[in-house]
């Protein structure tokens, strides 16, 4: 019941919103009411020719006694007036689903532009890629079975593929009812995620609709209940399977044809609108009129459309007007149309013979028509436009190829309307793109017979990109489209300007644009609201894409999503690289974009990566996956897409979109993991290069940095990634070195020159690579790659020993210092540095010194904390100096590592929770140290220092992150802390409820706030742990406390006595409180903890491997000495960097700088591995049961199609045999006639047949020969007798 009530409330809110949004409709759209009574001669004066009774007209018109005598014919424009419409909104059909249909009563003179804008903007109907207007088939005439199949299997199915609108009368009769049922069936069978939806729209005369009074409501109906008791008898009622109804009002009642003129104008207006999002398509919306059956009145409707160059498709054999036009166009097509000029007006007129043939067929098909001459004129006018009419024999052809019939009809009509300037197949390609029929494009246009040029595909490429058609993008790139030539920065800006306003990307771009333009409106523009009728125009109903988005706004959005690990995108194009101040960047960019936009003509150096970012930002799965397949750096690109999507999901509000973003992000992470697995299996050394290669395409980041930012735990759990991390962690030492040996080295450092610890020799590694690796990247070249990577000291030494020059700076990577190669050092110094340069050594040294720091801190707090004015002791000064060195190290980690700007580095620093602990602990320590120097704040300072000690001690938990078993436990503790906050919320509610009630019941008056606070909050909290003062709560027990009831003494601080009036209620509340807290809430907390533990424990290895990276990065960049001796390393670094200007080999975290040749070689190898991975995935996909069923289904469809064709051939052979038999009978009759006349002389002997068994036709000839011989004998006998 609650769910139903909530649903009803939500529906009510939605209807109120709809009513508010559409209240302006009555001021814009009008209805027509007949105001002049024109007598209908067949009603004896009771009815007007409009169909209404005399009493329904105004008294002013009735008072004019000459009105009905002078006017003999009723005209809507003259005899009716416009008033605000009183029927609009949504209609709900009785017994139908919850989906409502839109409806509007409008005047026949309403501008079609307003109606189209209403349907697409406010009714939110998807813009069509095709409009099929079905004409004819009205009334109660029964629709033929094969016509129903053409509508169901042909028209509606083709419309669903193309995303079309189908226009009919929308009434529950004839063809309109068949179309509605077919649309309903296809909507039920189609998948929910289908991109193209068929919109069935009814356009009917208002006066013809039965029970239309149910729709009338001046304020609008949201919804109107539409119910018809007898739908069989009342055939002119609305069909519930239509999405929208336009009820055209010309002031008449019960008459057909009042919607003809408006429907023709609406079709013509739609045919001049562009397809695609915001009209971004390359062609106008194709509109096709389809004639099914029909009567003579439809000739006028057809003639009006043909004059607007509207193509028509006539369904031959459906009866009525369709059969007449089939007979006219197929059997009279050979006659000439014009011979001479007309005498009256000088214009060419139809041939007399043609007119006679047309008149003959009019009388044949419409024998009861009272005015055949008008039909003949209409038919002749239609015949002149016969090139726009196509005949389809639906009874003989298969309905499954109906979409091809539509395509050819529209292509033929478009070729007549306009000349094709570049390629004769352009129009057909544009239609295939608009309908998203890549199968037609492959079979008809890209089958190798046509040589496509870049100019032919450029415009369509923009269309398929904006409208999310990745299959066409692939097709174009494979058939002549140069993506490097196509993708300029101006084209990229155009793609971003086409973003839909309902997406998150649109809002982010708008905010960046508002910042550049100096405005305060950061969100998207509000939707159109109700406006007065005097101010509303067509532009008010339409909205468009963003007009001033540039690559600067695009760069700002990417900086928001990737700025913590990547350098700004597209800054080099605008000349903004190297500027760290955001204000300066904004000012210079604004000035540049106002004065000069020459960057728009420049080509993107990495077009596929730019398109990939564009697709990922819009959460387009198919398009983003295809662009990822086309990019070069596949692993890094997939991780970047994962990072972008996960950052967007944090900003997205819609739950469904957020889930789809997370799902796509997981897909890209799996792709990155799969490609890297293939690379690692193929070549381990190259796969390591892949992880640490610095990419100029992605802002100078690496795969490891991007994977860390994307929270890619699956990727980090890969064995190849962990193998690289282990190699970096241990440096030149063997990975199986015992811990006790390392600890022993700290106390006896000179043991490093002994064999106690084994070091990896570079020569051994090189020999192994030469044996196992290929010739191209073995030996010295592989060492060259690792020589520029900060793994260990020996690699730098080996690179220098080989005489290898320093790696050149990559010209495409900005602000990256050239790699520095230290001079060669003797063995004693080099082995010393080999041990102390290893991150594991730095880690153990910092852990040992941190323990000493905590011991010193505890000693100062407990034993050597002097009071002023004596001043701090020596141990306390040592502690201050120790913390000072830690502060210096934190500053170095925050602002002096890498090449990013200070706000980027600070953002990265603050994201780490342990850095927050350090910041909090140091801040508290500084505050406590300052406070303890003064006597009046000495105790406060000591308290702050005690809290700071706790934070410093908790910081020690971080060392467990390196342990495989204890590392995941840190994650579990962190998640449990989040769980306990939810638990504390519930617990606080119960403590507040019980504590206040218990205090009020036990003590009637107690003004001591400290005592009240303890008894309200602290005492109930202790109840949870079993500390229940029964003697105080229960008055039956003796309480050995002196108390008083004197208010004066109580106010002076005396203990008040307990109240025994409601002590029974106190006991009951205590029981309830203990039951809820000790049993319910505590078990709830245990369940939450268990769930968190099981969740993390199941993926404990991946959690540990992921957080291990950040620890290795931290200690890889740390100096070898730990605080407080780290100050020596800081002084050494200052001298090297600032005085001697020696660059650091550790400034880049795991970064490999390759020359252009080596980078291209590595990218080529990665691309080959990606292709192998995709090929293996395709094989796996094809072997699945679903793919096998799909292939089986395609084969069965082919078999059914062949069987259908064989059936058609058999029918044609049977028809041919019947024709041959008729010919034989006719020849027999001719011969008999000639024989009786006696005048037949055969010119040559009868033919002889080569086959032994004559066919049916040859037997006819034999019989004819025998007859000729008998006639000849008879003539000879007659002559002999003479």
XYZ file of C-alpha atoms in Angstrom, residues 89-668:
580
model
C -2.724 17.566 -22.824
C -2.520 13.809 -22.310
C -5.142 11.124 -22.869
C -5.424 7.868 -20.991
C -7.373 5.092 -22.672
C -9.601 2.894 -20.568
C -8.107 -0.557 -20.093
C -4.751 0.476 -21.589
C -1.345 0.628 -19.941
C -0.062 3.494 -17.816
C 1.484 5.170 -20.855
C -0.387 8.295 -21.854
C -0.695 9.749 -25.337
C -0.467 13.423 -26.212
C -3.293 15.181 -28.004
C -4.066 18.670 -29.262
C -7.081 20.259 -30.889
C -5.841 22.859 -33.329
C -7.107 24.996 -36.146
C -6.559 23.886 -39.726
C -4.669 27.154 -40.333
C -2.110 26.589 -37.570
C 1.515 27.083 -38.754
C 3.111 23.648 -39.004
C 6.386 24.983 -37.557
C 4.722 25.565 -34.179
C 3.214 22.100 -34.204
C 6.511 20.394 -35.067
C 8.333 22.324 -32.342
C 5.629 21.379 -29.843
C 5.974 17.688 -30.677
C 9.767 17.557 -30.528
C 10.485 20.046 -27.739
C 7.579 19.761 -25.296
C 6.131 16.362 -26.084
C 9.709 15.045 -26.298
C 9.020 12.905 -29.345
C 12.323 11.812 -30.916
C 13.167 13.648 -34.111
C 12.406 11.345 -37.037
C 14.825 9.992 -39.578
C 11.894 9.219 -41.875
C 8.221 10.143 -42.054
C 5.769 7.790 -43.756
C 2.306 9.259 -44.258
C -0.218 6.500 -44.890
C -3.163 7.685 -47.003
C -6.315 5.748 -47.773
C -7.840 2.673 -46.235
C -10.382 4.639 -44.227
C -13.870 3.568 -43.287
C -15.194 0.151 -42.409
C -13.856 -1.619 -45.487
C -11.993 -4.795 -44.567
C -8.231 -4.664 -45.055
C -6.802 -7.519 -47.100
C -4.646 -10.051 -45.328
C -1.543 -9.457 -47.430
C -1.899 -5.703 -46.875
C -1.809 -6.344 -43.132
C 1.399 -8.336 -43.582
C 2.946 -5.551 -45.634
C 2.122 -3.114 -42.850
C 3.331 -5.402 -40.094
C 6.374 -7.073 -41.610
C 7.230 -4.335 -44.081
C 6.284 -0.796 -43.124
C 6.470 -0.920 -39.325
C 9.580 -3.087 -39.253
C 11.369 -0.803 -41.720
C 10.226 2.234 -39.745
C 11.581 0.723 -36.551
C 14.980 0.256 -38.155
C 14.996 3.813 -39.482
C 13.483 5.530 -36.439
C 10.480 6.842 -38.346
C 7.195 8.568 -37.714
C 4.106 6.958 -39.218
C 1.242 9.358 -39.884
C -2.286 8.010 -40.256
C -5.743 9.115 -39.188
C -5.140 7.531 -35.782
C -8.691 6.180 -35.697
C -9.753 2.675 -34.833
C -10.761 1.774 -38.369
C -9.246 0.393 -41.532
C -5.569 0.860 -42.184
C -5.145 3.155 -39.160
C -6.119 0.357 -36.824
C -3.793 -2.108 -38.589
C -0.853 0.291 -38.276
C -1.559 0.865 -34.591
C -1.655 -2.851 -33.862
C 1.555 -3.442 -35.817
C 3.355 -0.654 -33.927
C 2.139 -2.076 -30.644
C 3.389 -5.576 -31.493
C 6.798 -4.321 -32.588
C 7.146 -2.137 -29.495
C 6.415 -5.166 -27.332
C 8.883 -7.390 -29.166
C 11.664 -4.780 -29.447
C 14.335 -4.619 -26.764
C 14.129 -1.860 -24.175
C 17.534 -0.465 -25.158
C 16.643 -0.163 -28.825
C 17.821 3.183 -30.137
C 15.124 3.658 -32.777
C 11.490 3.825 -31.751
C 8.529 4.037 -34.096
C 6.237 6.955 -33.353
C 2.693 6.393 -34.562
C 0.899 9.714 -34.890
C -2.744 10.258 -35.709
C -3.928 13.321 -37.686
C -7.710 13.298 -37.864
C -10.555 15.809 -38.197
C -11.784 16.963 -34.805
C -15.404 16.779 -35.840
C -15.064 13.129 -36.857
C -13.783 11.844 -33.510
C -16.359 9.993 -31.451
C -16.791 10.948 -27.782
C -14.548 13.979 -28.230
C -16.317 15.745 -25.374
C -14.230 13.616 -22.991
C -11.144 15.482 -24.191
C -12.489 18.992 -23.672
C -11.087 20.929 -20.734
C -10.038 24.584 -21.099
C -7.158 24.241 -18.624
C -5.840 21.088 -20.313
C -6.282 17.433 -19.386
C -3.467 15.616 -17.547
C -4.748 13.091 -18.355
C -8.165 12.939 -19.997
C -10.001 9.625 -19.558
C -11.135 8.389 -22.944
C -13.684 5.590 -22.934
C -15.866 4.220 -25.748
C -18.587 1.741 -24.893
C -19.118 0.204 -28.341
C -15.903 0.434 -30.379
C -17.313 -1.683 -33.241
C -20.248 0.572 -33.962
C -18.435 3.799 -33.186
C -15.541 3.199 -35.554
C -14.327 6.820 -35.528
C -12.790 6.671 -32.063
C -9.150 7.200 -31.209
C -6.784 4.236 -31.293
C -4.923 3.615 -28.043
C -1.743 2.420 -29.808
C -0.748 5.891 -31.017
C 1.686 8.156 -29.193
C 0.203 11.486 -30.265
C -2.927 12.894 -31.877
C -3.343 16.110 -33.829
C -7.059 16.760 -34.068
C -7.486 19.287 -36.854
C -10.522 21.511 -36.443
C -11.965 23.263 -39.492
C -15.288 24.017 -37.789
C -17.149 21.081 -39.323
C -18.841 18.144 -37.653
C -18.781 14.559 -38.938
C -17.015 15.371 -42.225
C -13.866 13.774 -43.600
C -11.117 15.698 -45.340
C -10.854 18.649 -42.970
C -7.294 17.665 -42.114
C -6.027 17.311 -45.686
C -4.582 20.803 -46.145
C -2.947 20.925 -42.707
C -1.474 17.438 -43.076
C 0.025 18.370 -46.434
C 1.593 21.537 -44.983
C 2.975 19.630 -41.994
C 4.561 17.021 -44.252
C 6.118 19.733 -46.356
C 7.495 21.508 -43.265
C 9.011 18.327 -41.868
C 10.628 17.584 -45.223
C 12.643 20.803 -44.849
C 13.995 19.939 -41.366
C 17.340 18.270 -40.823
C 17.784 14.814 -39.383
C 19.892 14.047 -36.318
C 20.404 15.690 -32.937
C 19.589 19.415 -33.128
C 19.286 19.034 -36.879
C 22.909 17.945 -37.223
C 22.240 15.467 -40.023
C 23.431 15.809 -43.573
C 19.995 15.573 -45.236
C 16.495 16.868 -44.750
C 14.037 14.502 -43.127
C 12.740 12.276 -45.928
C 8.927 12.238 -46.155
C 7.112 9.550 -48.128
C 3.379 9.265 -48.742
C 2.047 5.732 -49.045
C -1.305 5.082 -50.737
C -3.254 2.042 -49.646
C -6.607 1.537 -51.373
C -8.256 4.950 -51.116
C -11.216 6.597 -52.816
C -11.656 9.356 -55.361
C -11.394 12.072 -52.702
C -7.750 11.151 -52.117
C -6.852 12.346 -55.608
C -6.917 15.962 -54.417
C -4.757 15.077 -51.435
C -2.250 13.314 -53.678
C -2.180 16.148 -56.202
C -1.355 18.708 -53.488
C 1.575 16.647 -52.220
C 2.970 15.998 -55.690
C 3.009 19.721 -56.385
C 5.331 19.980 -53.348
C 7.579 17.292 -54.932
C 6.574 14.751 -52.307
C 7.320 11.141 -53.331
C 4.503 8.601 -53.284
C 4.473 4.839 -52.991
C 1.337 3.150 -54.308
C 0.517 -0.308 -52.995
C -0.762 -2.088 -56.085
C -3.599 -4.529 -55.625
C -4.906 -2.961 -52.422
C -8.020 -1.747 -54.245
C -9.704 1.573 -54.927
C -7.539 4.493 -55.957
C -4.326 2.455 -55.680
C -5.481 0.054 -58.405
C -6.605 2.966 -60.588
C -3.192 4.645 -60.391
C -1.421 1.329 -60.993
C -3.490 0.808 -64.137
C -2.935 4.394 -65.225
C 0.834 4.529 -64.692
C 1.710 1.044 -65.935
C -0.601 0.767 -68.932
C -0.606 4.352 -70.180
C 3.055 5.080 -69.630
C 3.983 4.772 -73.321
C 1.647 7.524 -74.456
C 3.120 11.023 -74.904
C 1.991 13.564 -72.395
C 2.139 16.848 -74.299
C 1.720 17.538 -77.992
C 0.577 21.110 -78.464
C -0.355 24.234 -76.614
C -3.811 24.881 -75.307
C -5.755 27.507 -77.135
C -7.136 29.242 -74.078
C -4.080 29.904 -71.952
C -1.166 29.036 -74.169
C 0.066 26.310 -71.875
C 0.759 22.788 -73.106
C -2.172 20.485 -72.704
C -2.578 16.741 -72.539
C -2.844 14.583 -75.599
C -6.378 13.787 -76.712
C -5.626 10.092 -76.807
C -4.218 10.286 -73.276
C -7.305 12.061 -72.012
C -9.519 9.402 -73.565
C -7.515 6.637 -71.943
C -7.659 8.359 -68.592
C -11.395 8.981 -68.938
C -11.935 5.339 -69.831
C -10.082 4.160 -66.704
C -11.881 6.663 -64.482
C -15.220 5.292 -65.638
C -13.937 1.775 -65.148
C -12.705 2.226 -61.589
C -15.147 4.912 -60.382
C -18.385 4.236 -62.261
C -20.597 5.872 -59.619
C -18.661 9.143 -59.412
C -21.030 12.078 -60.170
C -18.309 14.400 -61.517
C -15.868 12.308 -63.572
C -14.411 15.321 -65.380
C -12.836 16.631 -62.185
C -11.310 13.225 -61.541
C -9.891 13.178 -65.044
C -8.249 16.579 -64.526
C -6.789 15.446 -61.201
C -5.578 12.212 -62.752
C -3.917 14.059 -65.629
C -2.207 16.409 -63.162
C -0.951 13.426 -61.179
C 0.196 11.738 -64.366
C 2.426 14.693 -65.128
C 4.296 13.996 -61.856
C 4.463 10.249 -62.420
C 8.252 10.231 -61.879
C 7.617 10.875 -58.165
C 5.304 7.865 -57.911
C 6.516 4.296 -57.395
C 4.368 1.208 -57.698
C 4.929 -1.620 -55.242
C 3.341 -5.008 -55.852
C 3.217 -6.090 -52.261
C 1.217 -9.231 -52.928
C 3.933 -10.651 -55.156
C 7.061 -9.371 -53.376
C 8.380 -10.245 -49.944
C 7.541 -7.717 -47.179
C 10.914 -8.234 -45.484
C 12.667 -6.080 -48.121
C 10.280 -3.195 -47.717
C 12.960 -0.906 -46.320
C 14.910 -1.311 -49.561
C 11.759 -0.341 -51.465
C 11.442 2.813 -49.361
C 15.092 3.647 -49.865
C 14.917 3.305 -53.651
C 11.713 5.326 -53.821
C 13.212 8.206 -51.851
C 16.489 8.082 -53.773
C 14.668 8.226 -57.100
C 12.583 11.183 -55.918
C 15.591 13.040 -54.512
C 17.455 12.685 -57.807
C 14.573 14.400 -59.547
C 14.400 17.263 -57.054
C 18.106 18.118 -57.014
C 21.180 17.297 -58.981
C 23.932 15.320 -57.310
C 27.055 17.439 -57.642
C 29.782 15.113 -56.371
C 28.684 11.501 -56.455
C 25.454 10.001 -57.814
C 25.241 7.743 -54.750
C 25.461 10.499 -52.140
C 21.731 10.711 -51.550
C 21.435 6.981 -51.072
C 24.326 7.083 -48.617
C 22.724 9.901 -46.660
C 19.469 7.998 -46.391
C 21.271 4.878 -45.219
C 23.082 6.964 -42.606
C 19.875 8.650 -41.487
C 18.208 5.258 -41.016
C 21.329 3.690 -39.497
C 21.213 0.876 -42.050
C 24.831 -0.124 -42.312
C 23.808 -3.439 -43.895
C 22.278 -1.616 -46.863
C 25.341 0.602 -47.132
C 27.679 -2.414 -47.191
C 25.674 -4.403 -49.714
C 24.656 -1.582 -52.053
C 27.252 1.193 -51.700
C 30.482 -0.201 -50.254
C 30.696 -3.464 -52.136
C 33.752 -2.474 -54.159
C 31.937 -1.162 -57.225
C 32.072 2.490 -56.142
C 35.253 4.425 -55.491
C 34.472 6.851 -52.677
C 36.365 10.081 -52.245
C 37.097 11.961 -49.052
C 34.774 14.807 -50.023
C 31.879 12.365 -50.440
C 32.226 11.014 -46.899
C 33.244 14.102 -44.916
C 29.759 15.505 -44.310
C 28.269 12.122 -43.487
C 31.119 11.439 -41.057
C 30.043 14.350 -38.875
C 26.485 13.061 -38.983
C 27.374 9.546 -37.834
C 29.648 10.865 -35.077
C 27.068 13.196 -33.595
C 24.249 10.655 -33.840
C 26.291 7.782 -32.361
C 26.624 5.352 -35.272
C 29.978 3.619 -34.745
C 29.449 1.035 -37.479
C 29.291 3.781 -40.076
C 32.437 5.389 -38.643
C 34.252 2.106 -39.135
C 32.803 1.735 -42.617
C 33.889 5.235 -43.663
C 37.403 4.894 -42.305
C 37.802 1.632 -44.215
C 36.595 3.177 -47.475
C 38.469 6.364 -48.140
C 38.027 8.709 -45.153
C 41.322 10.083 -43.848
C 40.741 10.693 -40.144
C 43.880 12.839 -39.833
C 42.619 15.159 -42.543
C 39.132 15.195 -41.108
C 39.868 15.816 -37.439
C 40.832 19.450 -37.009
C 40.425 21.415 -33.796
C 37.514 23.274 -35.354
C 35.812 19.962 -36.125
C 36.489 18.794 -32.591
C 34.854 21.934 -31.208
C 31.841 21.307 -33.465
C 31.462 17.816 -32.028
C 31.493 19.161 -28.472
C 28.952 21.824 -29.394
C 26.543 19.095 -30.453
C 26.366 17.600 -26.953
C 22.809 17.164 -25.720
C 21.766 19.590 -22.987
C 20.552 16.774 -20.757
C 24.035 15.326 -20.257
C 26.549 15.985 -17.525
C 29.158 16.979 -20.096
C 26.911 19.815 -21.261
C 26.727 21.217 -17.741
C 30.487 20.960 -17.222
C 31.185 22.719 -20.511
C 28.676 25.434 -19.678
C 30.358 26.083 -16.357
C 33.765 26.395 -17.986
C 32.277 28.688 -20.629
C 30.696 30.845 -17.939
C 34.070 31.196 -16.244
C 35.756 32.304 -19.463
C 33.018 34.746 -20.380
C 33.006 36.183 -16.884
C 29.356 35.331 -16.167
C 27.878 33.907 -13.026
C 25.493 31.403 -14.590
C 27.289 28.137 -14.160
C 24.490 25.751 -15.004
C 22.650 25.003 -18.204
C 19.943 27.381 -19.339
C 16.563 26.658 -17.917
C 13.921 24.999 -20.027
C 11.363 27.080 -21.855
C 8.618 28.240 -19.654
C 5.154 29.504 -20.338
C 5.175 32.737 -22.279
C 2.456 35.078 -23.317
C 0.902 34.597 -26.700
C 2.177 37.938 -27.922
C 5.824 37.053 -27.218
C 5.943 33.372 -28.122
C 7.526 32.688 -31.471
C 8.994 29.687 -33.140
C 12.372 30.410 -31.619
C 10.863 30.228 -28.145
C 9.849 26.660 -28.812
C 13.228 25.606 -30.117
C 16.533 25.275 -28.360
C 19.924 24.644 -29.867
C 23.405 23.427 -29.010
C 26.144 25.479 -27.411
C 27.543 28.059 -29.784
C 30.847 29.206 -28.249
C 32.503 26.086 -26.867
C 36.207 25.958 -27.670
C 39.064 23.637 -26.844
C 39.791 25.825 -23.826
C 36.505 24.714 -22.210
C 37.247 21.143 -23.267
C 40.653 21.401 -21.622
C 39.015 22.718 -18.455
C 36.680 19.727 -18.244
C 39.560 17.316 -18.773
C 41.582 19.141 -16.132
C 38.723 18.601 -13.706
C 38.708 14.871 -14.428
C 42.391 14.142 -15.112
C 44.204 17.172 -13.718
C 45.627 15.302 -10.744
C 47.790 13.063 -12.948
C 47.920 14.722 -16.380
C 49.220 17.999 -17.713
C 46.576 20.279 -19.272
C 45.249 19.180 -22.641
C 45.345 21.403 -25.756
C 47.305 24.159 -23.998
C 50.086 23.938 -26.571
C 47.592 24.683 -29.354
C 46.502 27.909 -27.649
C 50.010 28.842 -26.605
C 49.233 28.453 -22.900
C 51.755 25.770 -21.983
C 54.248 26.767 -19.345
C 51.854 29.126 -17.527
C 51.099 27.980 -13.975
C 48.766 30.771 -12.885
C 45.140 29.993 -13.616
C 44.192 33.650 -13.695
C 46.841 34.365 -16.298
C 45.729 31.373 -18.341
C 42.104 32.480 -18.226
C 42.945 36.055 -19.185
C 45.202 35.069 -22.057
C 42.789 32.451 -23.367
C 39.892 34.901 -23.317
C 41.884 37.468 -25.254
C 43.134 34.916 -27.765
C 39.712 33.429 -28.458
C 38.169 36.872 -28.916
C 40.776 38.076 -31.401
C 42.011 35.052 -33.305
C 40.844 31.467 -33.737
C 43.446 30.253 -36.165
C 43.776 27.047 -34.179
C 40.524 25.737 -35.675
C 42.264 24.970 -38.975
C 45.047 22.964 -37.321
C 44.857 19.192 -37.385
C 44.785 17.115 -34.230
C 48.035 15.149 -33.917
C 46.157 12.267 -32.265
C 42.656 12.217 -33.771
C 41.604 8.824 -32.439
C 42.523 9.764 -28.867
C 40.562 13.028 -29.163
C 37.541 11.164 -30.500
C 37.896 8.568 -27.747
C 37.786 11.275 -25.078
C 34.755 12.849 -26.763
C 32.887 9.528 -26.830
C 33.805 8.562 -23.261
C 32.674 11.921 -21.890
C 29.230 11.195 -23.372
C 29.191 7.602 -22.098
C 28.832 6.153 -25.607
C 29.857 2.526 -25.292
C 29.993 1.440 -28.934
C 31.691 4.568 -30.191
C 34.253 4.654 -27.362
C 35.103 0.969 -27.825
C 35.712 1.432 -31.551
C 37.889 4.495 -30.991
C 39.846 2.561 -28.372
C 40.503 -0.151 -30.931
C 41.896 2.487 -33.295
C 44.197 4.221 -30.818
C 47.867 3.385 -30.517
C 48.465 3.301 -26.747
C 45.715 0.819 -26.013
C 46.526 0.013 -22.365
C 46.934 3.627 -21.302
C 43.904 4.705 -23.340
C 41.699 2.091 -21.700
C 42.871 3.128 -18.236
C 42.252 6.773 -19.121
C 38.699 5.961 -20.175
C 38.237 4.114 -16.901
C 39.518 7.125 -14.961
C 37.268 9.591 -16.818
C 34.154 7.472 -16.377
C 34.692 6.892 -12.676
C 35.243 10.577 -12.091
C 32.090 11.377 -14.074
C 30.086 8.820 -12.103
C 30.903 10.728 -8.920
C 29.366 13.866 -10.436
C 26.378 12.202 -12.108
C 23.016 12.455 -10.359
C 20.941 9.996 -12.389
C 21.309 6.525 -10.900
C 20.881 4.642 -14.172
C 23.476 6.729 -15.990
C 25.846 6.425 -13.047
C 25.588 2.631 -13.124
C 26.183 2.538 -16.877
C 29.282 4.709 -16.435
C 30.661 2.393 -13.782
C 29.922 -0.623 -15.964
C 31.704 0.900 -18.954
C 34.639 1.871 -16.731
C 34.918 -1.732 -15.587
C 34.846 -2.812 -19.225
C 37.783 -0.586 -20.096
